[in-house]
Coordinates of C-alpha atoms in Angstrom, one line a residue:
Chain A
E1 CA -0.1 -0.1 0.1
I2 CA 1.1 3.1 -0.9
V3 CA 1.5 5.6 2.0
M4 CA 0.4 9.3 1.9
T5 CA 2.4 11.4 4.5
Q6 CA 1.0 15.0 4.6
S7 CA 2.7 18.1 6.8
P8 CA 2.1 20.1 9.0
A9 CA -0.9 18.5 10.9
T10 CA -1.9 21.9 11.5
L11 CA -1.2 25.4 9.6
S12 CA -2.5 28.6 11.0
V13 CA -2.2 31.6 8.6
S14 CA -3.1 35.2 8.5
P15 CA -5.8 36.3 5.9
G16 CA -4.1 37.3 2.6
E17 CA -1.1 35.4 3.4
R18 CA 0.4 32.5 1.6
A19 CA -0.5 28.6 2.9
T20 CA 1.7 26.1 1.8
L21 CA 0.9 22.2 2.5
S22 CA 2.7 19.3 1.7
C23 CA 2.2 16.1 0.7
R24 CA 4.7 12.6 0.4
A25 CA 4.3 9.7 -1.5
S26 CA 5.9 6.4 0.0
Q27 CA 6.4 5.5 -3.7
N28 CA 6.6 6.9 -6.7
I29 CA 3.1 8.2 -8.2
G30 CA 4.1 10.2 -10.9
A31 CA 1.6 13.0 -11.3
N32 CA -1.4 10.8 -10.2
L33 CA -2.1 13.3 -6.6
A34 CA -5.4 14.6 -6.3
W35 CA -6.3 17.3 -3.6
Y36 CA -9.5 17.2 -1.7
Q37 CA -10.8 20.5 0.6
Q38 CA -13.2 19.4 3.3
Q39 CA -15.1 22.7 5.2
P40 CA -16.3 22.1 8.7
G41 CA -19.6 20.0 8.1
Q42 CA -19.3 19.2 4.6
S43 CA -18.5 16.6 2.1
P44 CA -15.0 16.7 0.7
R45 CA -14.3 18.6 -2.5
L46 CA -11.9 18.1 -5.2
L47 CA -9.8 21.1 -5.7
M48 CA -6.6 19.5 -7.8
Y49 CA -5.9 16.6 -9.9
G50 CA -2.7 15.4 -12.3
A51 CA -1.2 17.6 -9.3
S52 CA -1.3 20.7 -10.7
T53 CA -4.8 21.1 -12.4
R54 CA -7.4 22.7 -10.5
A55 CA -10.8 21.4 -10.9
T56 CA -13.9 22.8 -12.0
G57 CA -14.8 26.0 -10.3
I58 CA -11.7 26.4 -7.8
P59 CA -10.2 29.7 -7.7
A60 CA -6.9 30.7 -9.1
R61 CA -5.5 31.2 -5.7
F62 CA -5.2 27.6 -5.1
S63 CA -2.4 25.7 -7.1
G64 CA -0.5 22.4 -7.2
S65 CA 3.0 21.1 -7.9
G66 CA 5.4 18.4 -7.8
S67 CA 5.7 15.0 -8.9
G68 CA 7.0 11.5 -7.9
T69 CA 6.9 11.5 -4.2
E70 CA 7.0 15.1 -3.2
F71 CA 3.7 17.5 -3.4
T72 CA 2.9 20.7 -2.5
L73 CA -0.8 22.6 -2.5
T74 CA -0.3 26.4 -2.3
I75 CA -3.0 29.3 -1.6
S76 CA -1.5 32.2 -2.3
S77 CA -3.7 34.5 -0.5
L78 CA -5.8 33.2 2.4
Q79 CA -9.4 33.7 2.8
S80 CA -11.7 33.0 5.4
E81 CA -13.6 30.6 3.5
D82 CA -10.3 28.5 3.0
L83 CA -10.7 27.3 6.8
A84 CA -10.7 23.4 6.1
V85 CA -8.9 20.2 6.0
Y86 CA -6.8 19.4 3.1
Y87 CA -6.3 16.2 2.3
C88 CA -4.2 14.6 -0.5
Q89 CA -4.9 10.9 -2.6
Q90 CA -2.5 9.1 -4.9
Y91 CA -4.5 7.1 -7.5
N92 CA -1.6 5.4 -9.1
D93 CA -2.1 2.5 -7.5
W94 CA -5.2 1.0 -9.4
P95 CA -7.5 0.7 -7.6
R96 CA -6.0 0.7 -3.9
W97 CA -6.1 4.9 -3.9
T98 CA -4.9 6.2 -0.4
F99 CA -5.5 9.3 1.4
G100 CA -3.2 11.4 3.5
Q101 CA -4.1 12.1 7.2
G102 CA -5.0 16.0 6.7
T103 CA -3.7 19.6 7.0
K104 CA -6.2 21.5 8.9
V105 CA -5.9 25.4 8.2
E106 CA -6.7 27.8 10.2
I107 CA -7.4 31.4 10.1
K108 CA -4.9 33.4 12.4
Chain B
E1 CA -26.4 18.1 -12.8
V2 CA -24.9 15.2 -10.8
R3 CA -26.5 14.3 -7.4
L4 CA -25.4 11.4 -5.2
V5 CA -27.8 11.7 -2.5
Q6 CA -27.5 9.1 0.8
S7 CA -29.9 7.7 3.2
G8 CA -30.1 8.9 6.5
P9 CA -28.5 8.7 9.8
E10 CA -28.8 5.4 11.6
V11 CA -28.6 4.4 15.2
K12 CA -27.7 1.0 15.4
K13 CA -26.8 -1.7 18.5
P14 CA -23.8 -3.9 18.2
G15 CA -24.4 -7.0 16.3
E16 CA -27.3 -5.6 14.1
S17 CA -27.2 -5.5 10.6
L18 CA -27.1 -2.4 8.7
K19 CA -27.6 -1.4 4.5
I20 CA -27.4 1.9 3.7
S21 CA -27.9 3.7 0.4
C22 CA -26.2 6.4 -2.5
K23 CA -28.9 7.3 -5.0
A24 CA -27.4 8.6 -8.3
S25 CA -28.9 10.6 -10.9
G26 CA -27.7 13.1 -13.8
Y27 CA -25.5 10.8 -15.4
T28 CA -25.4 7.1 -16.7
F29 CA -25.1 5.1 -13.7
T30 CA -23.5 2.3 -15.1
N31 CA -20.5 4.0 -16.7
Y32 CA -18.5 5.1 -13.7
W33 CA -17.2 3.0 -10.5
I34 CA -18.7 4.3 -7.2
G35 CA -16.2 4.4 -4.3
W36 CA -17.4 4.3 -0.7
V37 CA -15.1 6.6 2.0
R38 CA -15.0 6.2 6.0
Q39 CA -14.8 9.1 8.0
K40 CA -14.4 8.5 11.8
P41 CA -15.4 11.2 14.6
G42 CA -12.7 14.0 14.1
K43 CA -10.5 11.8 12.1
G44 CA -9.6 11.7 8.3
L45 CA -10.7 9.8 5.0
E46 CA -10.4 6.1 4.6
W47 CA -11.0 4.6 1.2
M48 CA -13.0 1.1 1.4
G49 CA -13.3 0.4 -2.1
I50 CA -15.0 0.6 -5.4
I51 CA -18.0 -1.0 -7.2
Y52 CA -18.7 -0.8 -11.3
P53 CA -22.5 -0.9 -11.3
A54 CA -22.4 -2.1 -15.0
D55 CA -20.8 -5.8 -13.8
S56 CA -20.5 -5.5 -10.0
D57 CA -17.0 -5.8 -10.2
T58 CA -16.0 -4.8 -7.1
T59 CA -12.4 -4.3 -5.1
Y60 CA -12.1 -3.8 -1.3
S61 CA -9.3 -2.0 0.4
P62 CA -7.6 -4.8 2.4
S63 CA -8.6 -2.9 5.8
F64 CA -12.5 -3.4 4.7
Q65 CA -12.4 -6.8 3.1
G66 CA -14.9 -9.0 4.8
Q67 CA -16.1 -6.5 6.7
V68 CA -18.5 -4.7 4.9
T69 CA -20.1 -5.5 1.3
M70 CA -21.0 -3.0 -1.6
S71 CA -23.8 -3.6 -4.1
T72 CA -25.7 -2.0 -6.9
D73 CA -29.3 -1.8 -8.0
K74 CA -29.0 -0.5 -11.6
S75 CA -32.7 -0.2 -11.8
I76 CA -32.8 2.1 -9.5
T77 CA -29.4 3.6 -10.1
T78 CA -28.7 3.4 -6.3
A79 CA -25.3 1.8 -4.7
F80 CA -25.5 0.1 -1.1
L81 CA -23.0 -0.7 1.9
Q82 CA -24.0 -3.1 4.2
W83 CA -22.9 -4.9 7.3
N84 CA -24.2 -8.6 8.6
S85 CA -22.9 -7.6 12.2
L86 CA -22.1 -3.8 13.2
K87 CA -19.5 -3.1 15.9
A88 CA -18.8 0.0 17.8
S89 CA -15.8 0.8 15.9
D90 CA -18.2 1.2 12.7
T91 CA -19.3 4.6 14.3
A92 CA -18.5 6.8 11.2
I93 CA -19.5 9.0 8.3
Y94 CA -19.7 7.2 5.3
Y95 CA -19.3 9.0 1.9
C96 CA -20.3 7.7 -1.6
A97 CA -18.6 9.4 -4.4
R98 CA -18.1 8.9 -8.1
H99 CA -15.0 8.0 -9.4
D100 CA -13.6 9.0 -12.9
G101 CA -10.2 7.6 -13.2
G102 CA -9.1 7.6 -9.6
L103 CA -10.7 10.9 -8.9
L104 CA -13.6 11.3 -6.3
E105 CA -15.2 13.8 -8.5
Y106 CA -18.7 13.9 -7.0
W107 CA -19.7 13.0 -3.2
G108 CA -23.1 12.3 -1.6
Q109 CA -23.8 14.4 1.7
G110 CA -22.5 11.5 4.2
T111 CA -24.2 9.0 6.3
L112 CA -23.7 8.9 10.0
V113 CA -23.8 5.6 11.4
T114 CA -23.7 5.4 15.2
V115 CA -23.5 1.9 16.7
S116 CA -23.8 1.8 20.6
S117 CA -25.4 -0.1 22.9

């Protein structure tokens, strides 16, 4: 099983500041990496796929990068509505997909 | 519009059986895999497995193999997740989601299952 490790567990960022979230895979997954946002009390929502492609309707302040085993999700200018837990997910190992444990983004 | 509407919250006792549902609409049900994801209280997402409605081809995560059963009914475009004997540790929110090439693009609203004596 491919293990996904996210850091940090919690990130506290002031509005308008940049937030950088990391995700590491235990083996090479190419660019088969997705990010999901789960706002409080809501179902998860697909944010990014292919490591760097925004899903439909996702604002441009969200960007993704990386390949292989190291990935990053960046929120360029944090808004209050970005308060959420963010999960990475690998979909390279069909069909045994796995999630990271999540990074909680707090508004400072 | 793609929609996945899940059945309502359940409260059960240990040892009881349960079947929850996920009604799909707005797309051709048999063209996409449906997956299930568990979220224990205050915890992260766990992928449970997937099922292909066209032929009921199913793959379970090793952690859930033998613990749950996934099924579908094409006639009513609905996917199901069932337990034969619930445990307290099954208490969680269960999400269904439509898979597209490994991506979980559309999600249901979740079903809260509480197992308590």
